[in-house]
mmCIF file of C-alpha atoms in Angstrom:
data_model
loop_
_atom_site.group_PDB
_atom_site.id
_atom_site.type_symbol
_atom_site.label_atom_id
_atom_site.label_comp_id
_atom_site.label_asym_id
_atom_site.label_seq_id
_atom_site.Cartn_x
_atom_site.Cartn_y
_atom_site.Cartn_z
ATOM 1 C CA MET A 261 0.892 -26.534 79.855
ATOM 2 C CA LYS A 262 -0.636 -26.053 76.422
ATOM 3 C CA LYS A 263 -0.861 -22.620 75.164
ATOM 4 C CA LYS A 264 -4.452 -21.457 74.668
ATOM 5 C CA LYS A 265 -5.421 -20.391 71.078
ATOM 6 C CA ASP A 266 -6.034 -16.659 70.860
ATOM 7 C CA PRO A 267 -9.543 -16.414 69.360
ATOM 8 C CA THR A 268 -8.991 -12.825 68.432
ATOM 9 C CA ALA A 269 -5.848 -13.822 66.399
ATOM 10 C CA SER A 270 -7.854 -16.580 64.604
ATOM 11 C CA MET A 271 -10.594 -14.134 63.765
ATOM 12 C CA ARG A 272 -7.932 -11.694 62.393
ATOM 13 C CA LYS A 273 -6.491 -14.414 60.308
ATOM 14 C CA GLU A 274 -9.779 -15.400 58.785
ATOM 15 C CA GLU A 275 -10.595 -11.795 58.160
ATOM 16 C CA LEU A 276 -7.224 -11.358 56.348
ATOM 17 C CA GLN A 277 -7.842 -14.457 54.280
ATOM 18 C CA LYS A 278 -11.252 -13.121 53.284
ATOM 19 C CA GLN A 279 -9.739 -9.739 52.270
ATOM 20 C CA LEU A 280 -6.905 -11.469 50.344
ATOM 21 C CA LYS A 281 -9.522 -13.532 48.521
ATOM 22 C CA LYS A 282 -11.653 -10.595 47.761
ATOM 23 C CA LYS A 283 -8.665 -8.565 46.551
ATOM 24 C CA SER A 284 -7.469 -11.625 44.496
ATOM 25 C CA SER A 285 -11.010 -11.841 42.905
ATOM 26 C CA ALA A 286 -10.968 -8.029 42.096
ATOM 27 C CA VAL A 287 -7.576 -8.328 40.478
ATOM 28 C CA GLU A 288 -8.764 -11.312 38.407
ATOM 29 C CA ARG A 289 -11.844 -9.381 37.397
ATOM 30 C CA MET A 290 -9.672 -6.337 36.432
ATOM 31 C CA LYS A 291 -7.372 -8.627 34.435
ATOM 32 C CA ARG A 292 -10.409 -10.094 32.641
ATOM 33 C CA GLU A 293 -11.801 -6.749 31.969
ATOM 34 C CA LEU A 294 -8.460 -5.477 30.534
ATOM 35 C CA LYS A 295 -8.408 -8.449 28.286
ATOM 36 C CA ILE A 296 -11.942 -7.849 27.063
ATOM 37 C CA GLU A 297 -11.149 -4.217 26.377
ATOM 38 C CA ALA A 298 -8.043 -5.285 24.518
ATOM 39 C CA SER A 299 -10.131 -7.635 22.395
ATOM 40 C CA LEU A 300 -12.737 -4.860 21.687
ATOM 41 C CA GLU A 301 -9.844 -2.581 20.761
ATOM 42 C CA GLN A 302 -8.563 -5.049 18.239
ATOM 43 C CA VAL A 303 -12.024 -4.886 16.443
ATOM 44 C CA ARG A 304 -12.172 -1.121 16.683
ATOM 45 C CA ALA A 305 -8.499 -0.820 15.263
ATOM 46 C CA ARG A 306 -9.489 -3.124 12.322
ATOM 47 C CA THR A 307 -12.589 -1.031 11.759
ATOM 48 C CA VAL A 308 -10.679 2.188 11.637
ATOM 49 C CA ALA A 309 -8.138 0.674 9.340
ATOM 50 C CA MET A 310 -10.656 -0.324 6.663
ATOM 51 C CA GLN A 311 -9.950 1.209 3.330
ATOM 52 C CA LYS A 312 -12.516 -0.657 1.242
ATOM 53 C CA SER A 313 -16.046 -1.747 2.147
ATOM 54 C CA GLU A 314 -15.228 -5.261 1.262
ATOM 55 C CA GLU A 315 -12.903 -5.433 4.242
ATOM 56 C CA LEU A 316 -16.085 -5.624 6.440
ATOM 57 C CA ALA A 317 -15.701 -9.476 6.410
ATOM 58 C CA GLU A 318 -12.222 -9.083 7.933
ATOM 59 C CA THR A 319 -13.606 -7.350 11.020
ATOM 60 C CA VAL A 320 -15.824 -10.313 11.552
ATOM 61 C CA SER A 321 -12.877 -12.617 11.299
ATOM 62 C CA VAL A 322 -11.044 -10.523 13.982
ATOM 63 C CA LEU A 323 -14.105 -10.880 16.201
ATOM 64 C CA PHE A 324 -14.060 -14.723 15.781
ATOM 65 C CA LYS A 325 -10.410 -14.878 16.710
ATOM 66 C CA GLN A 326 -10.768 -12.448 19.731
ATOM 67 C CA LEU A 327 -13.499 -14.658 21.158
ATOM 68 C CA ILE A 328 -11.233 -17.700 20.989
ATOM 69 C CA GLY A 329 -8.651 -15.564 22.876
ATOM 70 C CA LEU A 330 -11.241 -14.737 25.501
ATOM 71 C CA GLY A 331 -11.835 -18.520 26.188
ATOM 72 C CA VAL A 332 -14.431 -19.606 23.701
ATOM 73 C CA ARG A 333 -13.155 -22.944 22.427
ATOM 74 C CA ALA A 334 -12.686 -23.294 18.720
ATOM 75 C CA THR A 335 -14.903 -26.532 18.890
ATOM 76 C CA GLN A 336 -17.783 -24.390 20.426
ATOM 77 C CA MET A 337 -17.794 -21.920 17.575
ATOM 78 C CA ARG A 338 -19.303 -22.320 14.014
ATOM 79 C CA ALA A 339 -19.150 -18.793 12.667
ATOM 80 C CA CYS A 340 -19.331 -15.199 13.237
ATOM 81 C CA ALA A 341 -21.130 -12.762 10.856
ATOM 82 C CA ILE A 342 -22.485 -9.374 10.313
ATOM 83 C CA VAL A 343 -25.857 -8.736 8.488
ATOM 84 C CA THR A 344 -27.417 -5.613 7.155
ATOM 85 C CA LEU A 345 -31.190 -5.681 6.947
ATOM 86 C CA LYS A 346 -33.602 -3.645 4.818
ATOM 87 C CA PRO A 347 -36.421 -2.028 6.844
ATOM 88 C CA ASP A 348 -38.866 -2.091 4.000
ATOM 89 C CA GLU A 349 -38.441 -5.661 2.910
ATOM 90 C CA PRO A 350 -37.248 -8.794 4.715
ATOM 91 C CA ILE A 351 -33.827 -9.280 2.976
ATOM 92 C CA GLY A 352 -30.434 -9.388 4.602
ATOM 93 C CA GLU A 353 -26.923 -9.053 3.247
ATOM 94 C CA CYS A 354 -24.457 -11.324 5.159
ATOM 95 C CA TRP A 355 -20.665 -11.333 5.554
ATOM 96 C CA ILE A 356 -19.650 -14.517 7.446
ATOM 97 C CA THR A 357 -16.529 -16.417 8.526
ATOM 98 C CA LYS A 358 -15.801 -20.042 7.722
ATOM 99 C CA PRO A 359 -15.777 -22.508 10.557
ATOM 100 C CA ASP A 360 -12.053 -21.843 11.098
ATOM 101 C CA GLY A 361 -12.567 -18.152 11.544
ATOM 102 C CA ASP A 362 -11.057 -17.220 8.093
ATOM 103 C CA ILE A 363 -12.932 -14.672 6.086
ATOM 104 C CA ILE A 364 -15.214 -15.289 3.182
ATOM 105 C CA PRO A 365 -14.834 -11.965 1.158
ATOM 106 C CA GLN A 366 -18.039 -12.203 -0.813
ATOM 107 C CA SER A 367 -21.350 -11.284 0.880
ATOM 108 C CA PHE A 368 -24.551 -13.089 -0.085
ATOM 109 C CA MET A 369 -28.287 -12.128 0.128
ATOM 110 C CA VAL A 370 -30.797 -14.061 2.282
ATOM 111 C CA PRO A 371 -34.609 -13.655 2.418
ATOM 112 C CA TYR A 372 -35.763 -13.242 5.992
ATOM 113 C CA ASP A 373 -39.337 -14.398 5.457
ATOM 114 C CA GLU A 374 -38.881 -18.036 4.503
ATOM 115 C CA THR A 375 -37.654 -19.764 7.681
ATOM 116 C CA SER A 376 -38.798 -19.582 11.245
ATOM 117 C CA ALA A 377 -35.401 -18.590 12.578
ATOM 118 C CA TYR A 378 -34.966 -15.683 10.172
ATOM 119 C CA LYS A 379 -38.531 -14.499 10.666
ATOM 120 C CA THR A 380 -37.891 -14.390 14.402
ATOM 121 C CA ILE A 381 -34.641 -12.518 14.037
ATOM 122 C CA TYR A 382 -36.104 -10.039 11.544
ATOM 123 C CA ALA A 383 -39.066 -9.359 13.788
ATOM 124 C CA ALA A 384 -36.741 -8.774 16.923
ATOM 125 C CA TRP A 385 -34.710 -6.312 14.925
ATOM 126 C CA LYS A 386 -37.881 -4.413 13.690
ATOM 127 C CA ASN A 387 -39.098 -4.324 17.298
ATOM 128 C CA GLY A 388 -35.888 -2.648 18.506
ATOM 129 C CA GLU A 389 -34.587 -5.598 20.578
ATOM 130 C CA LYS A 390 -30.764 -5.552 21.480
ATOM 131 C CA PHE A 391 -30.135 -9.351 22.048
ATOM 132 C CA LEU A 392 -31.658 -12.644 20.969
ATOM 133 C CA VAL A 393 -30.556 -16.259 21.153
ATOM 134 C CA VAL A 394 -32.104 -18.618 18.559
ATOM 135 C CA HIS A 395 -31.758 -22.305 19.409
ATOM 136 C CA LEU A 396 -32.020 -24.800 16.413
ATOM 137 C CA SER A 397 -31.921 -28.605 16.596
ATOM 138 C CA GLY A 398 -33.271 -31.692 14.744
ATOM 139 C CA ASP A 399 -35.399 -31.152 11.776
ATOM 140 C CA ALA A 400 -35.504 -27.387 12.264
ATOM 141 C CA LEU A 401 -31.833 -27.163 12.036
ATOM 142 C CA ALA A 402 -31.645 -29.418 8.991
ATOM 143 C CA GLN A 403 -34.229 -27.354 7.252
ATOM 144 C CA HIS A 404 -32.417 -24.156 7.992
ATOM 145 C CA LEU A 405 -29.034 -25.481 6.767
ATOM 146 C CA ASN A 406 -30.630 -26.712 3.502
ATOM 147 C CA PHE A 407 -32.115 -23.267 3.102
ATOM 148 C CA LEU A 408 -28.788 -21.649 3.564
ATOM 149 C CA LYS A 409 -27.226 -23.848 1.001
ATOM 150 C CA LYS A 410 -29.337 -22.178 -1.667
ATOM 151 C CA HIS A 411 -28.054 -18.689 -0.816
ATOM 152 C CA ALA A 412 -24.690 -18.825 0.884
ATOM 153 C CA LYS A 413 -21.480 -18.598 -1.078
ATOM 154 C CA ILE A 414 -19.911 -21.178 1.174
ATOM 155 C CA PRO A 415 -18.783 -24.759 0.179
ATOM 156 C CA THR A 416 -21.983 -26.729 0.639
ATOM 157 C CA GLN A 417 -20.184 -29.446 2.542
ATOM 158 C CA GLN A 418 -20.021 -27.034 5.496
ATOM 159 C CA PHE A 419 -23.752 -27.049 5.604
ATOM 160 C CA GLN A 420 -24.411 -30.770 5.271
ATOM 161 C CA ALA A 421 -25.655 -32.701 8.192
ATOM 162 C CA LEU A 422 -22.520 -34.872 8.526
ATOM 163 C CA PRO A 423 -22.163 -37.390 11.395
ATOM 164 C CA ASP A 424 -19.467 -35.285 13.178
ATOM 165 C CA GLN A 425 -21.390 -32.008 13.068
ATOM 166 C CA PRO A 426 -23.380 -30.797 16.104
ATOM 167 C CA LYS A 427 -26.959 -31.670 16.624
ATOM 168 C CA GLU A 428 -27.897 -28.177 17.692
ATOM 169 C CA THR A 429 -26.859 -24.592 17.184
ATOM 170 C CA PHE A 430 -27.179 -21.308 19.148
ATOM 171 C CA THR A 431 -27.373 -18.115 17.091
ATOM 172 C CA HIS A 432 -26.596 -15.198 19.402
ATOM 173 C CA ALA A 433 -27.817 -11.955 17.649
ATOM 174 C CA MET A 434 -26.654 -8.541 18.759
ATOM 175 C CA PHE A 435 -28.834 -5.916 16.993
ATOM 176 C CA PHE A 436 -27.852 -2.362 15.899
ATOM 177 C CA SER A 437 -29.675 0.188 13.812
ATOM 178 C CA GLN A 438 -28.866 -1.222 10.429
ATOM 179 C CA GLY A 439 -28.734 -4.986 11.184
ATOM 180 C CA TYR A 440 -27.123 -7.389 13.573
ATOM 181 C CA LEU A 441 -24.002 -9.138 14.381
ATOM 182 C CA PHE A 442 -24.355 -12.846 15.053
ATOM 183 C CA ILE A 443 -22.207 -15.597 16.685
ATOM 184 C CA ILE A 444 -23.171 -19.267 15.980
ATOM 185 C CA SER A 445 -22.101 -21.740 18.695
ATOM 186 C CA ASN A 446 -22.784 -25.377 19.379
ATOM 187 C CA GLU A 447 -23.512 -24.690 23.028
ATOM 188 C CA PRO A 448 -25.546 -21.979 24.867
ATOM 189 C CA LEU A 449 -22.533 -20.041 26.309
ATOM 190 C CA PRO A 450 -24.619 -17.868 28.707
ATOM 191 C CA GLU A 451 -21.431 -16.804 30.556
ATOM 192 C CA TYR A 452 -20.351 -14.967 27.352
ATOM 193 C CA HIS A 453 -23.654 -13.131 26.659
ATOM 194 C CA ASP A 454 -22.487 -9.879 28.205
ATOM 195 C CA ILE A 455 -19.223 -9.929 26.195
ATOM 196 C CA PHE A 456 -21.230 -10.742 23.022
ATOM 197 C CA LYS A 457 -23.422 -7.638 23.637
ATOM 198 C CA ARG A 458 -20.299 -5.430 24.088
ATOM 199 C CA PHE A 459 -18.925 -6.592 20.756
ATOM 200 C CA GLY A 460 -22.357 -5.906 19.203
ATOM 201 C CA SER A 461 -22.090 -2.206 20.348
ATOM 202 C CA VAL A 462 -18.625 -2.031 18.807
ATOM 203 C CA PHE A 463 -20.006 -3.226 15.401
ATOM 204 C CA GLN A 464 -22.377 -0.298 15.286
ATOM 205 C CA GLN A 465 -19.285 1.873 14.785
ATOM 206 C CA THR A 466 -17.910 -0.697 12.357
ATOM 207 C CA TYR A 467 -20.991 -0.613 10.131
ATOM 208 C CA THR A 468 -20.940 3.313 10.215
ATOM 209 C CA ARG A 469 -17.378 3.104 8.891
ATOM 210 C CA PHE A 470 -18.509 0.550 6.299
ATOM 211 C CA LEU A 471 -21.362 2.986 5.106
ATOM 212 C CA ASP A 472 -18.863 5.966 4.792
ATOM 213 C CA LEU A 473 -16.578 3.735 2.666
ATOM 214 C CA GLN A 474 -19.353 2.558 0.512
ATOM 215 C CA LYS A 475 -20.474 6.088 -0.150
ATOM 216 C CA ALA A 476 -17.000 7.224 -1.075
ATOM 217 C CA GLU A 477 -16.548 4.205 -3.379
ATOM 218 C CA ALA A 478 -19.753 4.979 -5.061
ATOM 219 C CA GLN A 479 -18.765 8.559 -5.653
ATOM 220 C CA ALA A 480 -15.386 7.534 -7.024
ATOM 221 C CA ARG A 481 -16.972 4.901 -9.324
ATOM 222 C CA GLU A 482 -19.428 7.419 -10.651
ATOM 223 C CA ALA A 483 -16.582 9.843 -11.421
ATOM 224 C CA GLN A 484 -14.673 6.966 -13.263
ATOM 225 C CA ILE A 485 -17.811 6.213 -15.390
ATOM 226 C CA GLU A 486 -18.253 9.828 -16.280
ATOM 227 C CA LEU A 487 -14.554 10.164 -17.342
ATOM 228 C CA ALA A 488 -14.996 7.060 -19.524
ATOM 229 C CA LEU A 489 -18.171 8.342 -21.012
ATOM 230 C CA GLU A 490 -16.480 11.709 -21.808
ATOM 231 C CA ARG A 491 -13.568 10.050 -23.517
ATOM 232 C CA VAL A 492 -16.088 8.261 -25.789
ATOM 233 C CA ARG A 493 -18.061 11.379 -26.398
ATOM 234 C CA ALA A 494 -14.949 13.327 -27.325
ATOM 235 C CA ARG A 495 -13.708 10.677 -29.781
ATOM 236 C CA THR A 496 -17.258 10.435 -31.336
ATOM 237 C CA MET A 497 -17.478 14.179 -31.848
ATOM 238 C CA ALA A 498 -13.965 14.230 -33.466
ATOM 239 C CA MET A 499 -15.054 11.565 -36.245
ATOM 240 C CA HIS A 500 -14.807 12.751 -39.871
ATOM 241 C CA LYS A 501 -15.007 9.386 -41.706
ATOM 242 C CA SER A 502 -17.425 6.440 -41.244
ATOM 243 C CA GLU A 503 -14.510 3.944 -40.835
ATOM 244 C CA GLU A 504 -13.569 5.889 -37.620
ATOM 245 C CA PHE A 505 -16.378 3.963 -35.992
ATOM 246 C CA MET A 506 -13.756 1.235 -35.319
ATOM 247 C CA GLU A 507 -11.587 3.679 -33.337
ATOM 248 C CA VAL A 508 -14.691 4.561 -31.242
ATOM 249 C CA ILE A 509 -15.756 1.019 -30.551
ATOM 250 C CA ASN A 510 -12.097 0.057 -29.645
ATOM 251 C CA LEU A 511 -12.153 3.007 -27.213
ATOM 252 C CA VAL A 512 -15.391 1.673 -25.706
ATOM 253 C CA SER A 513 -13.888 -1.668 -25.240
ATOM 254 C CA GLU A 514 -10.831 -0.175 -23.507
ATOM 255 C CA GLN A 515 -12.836 2.047 -21.230
ATOM 256 C CA LEU A 516 -15.028 -0.919 -20.178
ATOM 257 C CA GLN A 517 -11.895 -2.854 -19.256
ATOM 258 C CA LEU A 518 -10.517 0.169 -17.315
ATOM 259 C CA LEU A 519 -13.901 0.044 -15.267
ATOM 260 C CA ASN A 520 -13.075 -3.570 -14.423
ATOM 261 C CA ILE A 521 -16.074 -4.936 -16.473
ATOM 262 C CA THR A 522 -15.224 -8.256 -18.039
ATOM 263 C CA ILE A 523 -16.343 -8.314 -21.681
ATOM 264 C CA HIS A 524 -15.864 -10.633 -24.628
ATOM 265 C CA ILE A 525 -17.033 -8.227 -27.428
ATOM 266 C CA ALA A 526 -18.206 -4.554 -27.630
ATOM 267 C CA GLY A 527 -19.933 -3.403 -30.697
ATOM 268 C CA PHE A 528 -22.159 -1.067 -32.636
ATOM 269 C CA SER A 529 -24.953 -2.249 -34.851
ATOM 270 C CA LEU A 530 -25.578 0.275 -37.706
ATOM 271 C CA ASP A 531 -28.826 0.457 -39.632
ATOM 272 C CA TYR A 532 -30.188 -2.132 -37.387
ATOM 273 C CA LYS A 533 -33.646 -2.203 -38.906
ATOM 274 C CA ALA A 534 -32.176 -3.631 -42.190
ATOM 275 C CA HIS A 535 -31.065 -7.098 -42.849
ATOM 276 C CA PRO A 536 -28.394 -8.130 -42.524
ATOM 277 C CA PHE A 537 -27.168 -6.558 -39.314
ATOM 278 C CA ASN A 538 -24.046 -4.386 -39.972
ATOM 279 C CA ILE A 539 -21.936 -4.717 -36.876
ATOM 280 C CA TRP A 540 -18.712 -2.885 -35.952
ATOM 281 C CA MET A 541 -16.970 -4.738 -32.973
ATOM 282 C CA ALA A 542 -13.963 -4.907 -30.834
ATOM 283 C CA ALA A 543 -12.765 -7.612 -28.396
ATOM 284 C CA PRO A 544 -9.823 -7.439 -25.964
ATOM 285 C CA GLY A 545 -6.850 -9.016 -27.604
ATOM 286 C CA GLN A 546 -8.813 -10.181 -30.821
ATOM 287 C CA PRO A 547 -7.908 -8.822 -34.301
ATOM 288 C CA TYR A 548 -11.497 -8.800 -35.530
ATOM 289 C CA PRO A 549 -12.353 -7.183 -38.876
ATOM 290 C CA SER A 550 -13.582 -3.603 -38.561
ATOM 291 C CA ASN A 551 -17.150 -4.570 -39.405
ATOM 292 C CA ILE A 552 -19.264 -7.507 -40.524
ATOM 293 C CA ASP A 553 -22.704 -8.132 -42.052
ATOM 294 C CA VAL A 554 -24.521 -10.790 -40.121
ATOM 295 C CA PRO A 555 -27.517 -12.207 -42.053
ATOM 296 C CA TYR A 556 -30.710 -12.495 -39.982
ATOM 297 C CA ARG A 557 -31.776 -15.910 -39.136
ATOM 298 C CA GLU A 558 -34.933 -17.150 -37.270
ATOM 299 C CA ILE A 559 -32.906 -18.258 -34.160
ATOM 300 C CA PRO A 560 -33.854 -17.302 -30.586
ATOM 301 C CA MET A 561 -30.851 -14.869 -30.066
ATOM 302 C CA MET A 562 -31.595 -12.755 -33.033
ATOM 303 C CA GLN A 563 -35.364 -13.108 -32.668
ATOM 304 C CA ARG A 564 -35.207 -11.625 -29.205
ATOM 305 C CA ILE A 565 -32.686 -8.910 -30.157
ATOM 306 C CA LYS A 566 -34.990 -7.903 -33.139
ATOM 307 C CA GLY A 567 -38.042 -7.885 -30.847
ATOM 308 C CA ALA A 568 -36.326 -5.491 -28.410
ATOM 309 C CA ILE A 569 -35.405 -3.154 -31.374
ATOM 310 C CA ASP A 570 -38.842 -3.318 -32.750
ATOM 311 C CA LYS A 571 -40.278 -2.191 -29.481
ATOM 312 C CA GLY A 572 -38.006 0.772 -29.333
ATOM 313 C CA LEU A 573 -36.310 -0.201 -26.063
ATOM 314 C CA ASP A 574 -33.438 2.039 -24.980
ATOM 315 C CA PHE A 575 -31.776 -0.873 -22.987
ATOM 316 C CA TYR A 576 -31.954 -4.682 -23.411
ATOM 317 C CA ALA A 577 -30.227 -7.411 -21.539
ATOM 318 C CA ASP A 578 -30.564 -11.139 -21.942
ATOM 319 C CA THR A 579 -29.066 -14.513 -21.058
ATOM 320 C CA PHE A 580 -28.750 -17.096 -23.730
ATOM 321 C CA SER A 581 -28.418 -20.797 -23.308
ATOM 322 C CA PHE A 582 -25.349 -22.711 -24.420
ATOM 323 C CA GLU A 583 -27.276 -23.942 -27.570
ATOM 324 C CA GLU A 584 -28.654 -20.458 -28.394
ATOM 325 C CA LYS A 585 -25.151 -18.956 -28.155
ATOM 326 C CA ASN A 586 -23.760 -21.637 -30.431
ATOM 327 C CA GLN A 587 -26.543 -21.033 -32.997
ATOM 328 C CA TRP A 588 -25.529 -17.433 -33.164
ATOM 329 C CA LEU A 589 -21.827 -18.164 -33.478
ATOM 330 C CA ASP A 590 -22.535 -20.809 -36.262
ATOM 331 C CA ASN A 591 -24.411 -18.045 -38.105
ATOM 332 C CA VAL A 592 -21.566 -15.614 -37.780
ATOM 333 C CA LEU A 593 -18.815 -18.110 -38.643
ATOM 334 C CA GLU A 594 -20.652 -19.613 -41.627
ATOM 335 C CA ASN A 595 -21.997 -16.473 -43.139
ATOM 336 C CA THR A 596 -19.467 -13.676 -42.582
ATOM 337 C CA ILE A 597 -15.846 -13.019 -43.298
ATOM 338 C CA ILE A 598 -15.056 -14.331 -39.885
ATOM 339 C CA LYS A 599 -14.307 -18.087 -40.527
ATOM 340 C CA TYR A 600 -13.334 -21.181 -38.437
#
């Protein structure tokens, strides 16, 4: 005789299998949660380790690589970035990764009132939203990329509509009080939205750290500037002869270099209302004469400088074309003791 199946045993077996499956799912969820927390901690750790505000871009690079570790494929990702926004005018400063996740150390400024995508993002931030996805494709995407080419410090080929580039992008924006974190992908990635939002929360702390570093750097920079000014003041007050102007201008040149300001020439122009201009100048590594008399010529460079002097301006800055610069040099080299 065949032994009858025990229905109770079969039910117990099914129940055990359900419980095992449930526990396995719970274990997998726990493992996934631990992996996510470990990734978040990597970003937090990089934030705490920042010593300079320029390292903000590196935290974005860490984010990019952590997302890859959490399962987002490299082919799905275009870039990660953090943007700070101004509440009183639609302008954002952006730190962004390259498509391979490596950092681009320099930030760039972008107006947020010239494209549909940026207008939408800026309005969402102003309205206090926490999360937004902006989908671009076709002509809208091409126009947006062309707009970015004008502002971003990224090789332009990365923005060109090449045949192997995606036909659409999804910008996931996670807002915080001073701006937003964004992740650009080639696919919607709805299964990662909750993870994106959690990274967005971490970047509030990141940006707070960034602001603290910026403030400290500004204070240190101001102290350096004041020290440089005091050195020049002290040397000026100690002058006893007119020829000591050369020592003063040399000191000015040295102090500007110590402040990491790249210069070609620093100089004083004495009795600037007279003609010719009497100029005392110093240049890094150049044995220029102590002073030269430069005759006035009706050339754009000298005309604009004289115009600023006649107006009594305390400060004047200008940019001269290649031709205008050469006219000035020709005048100096042909009519002073500095020769070709």
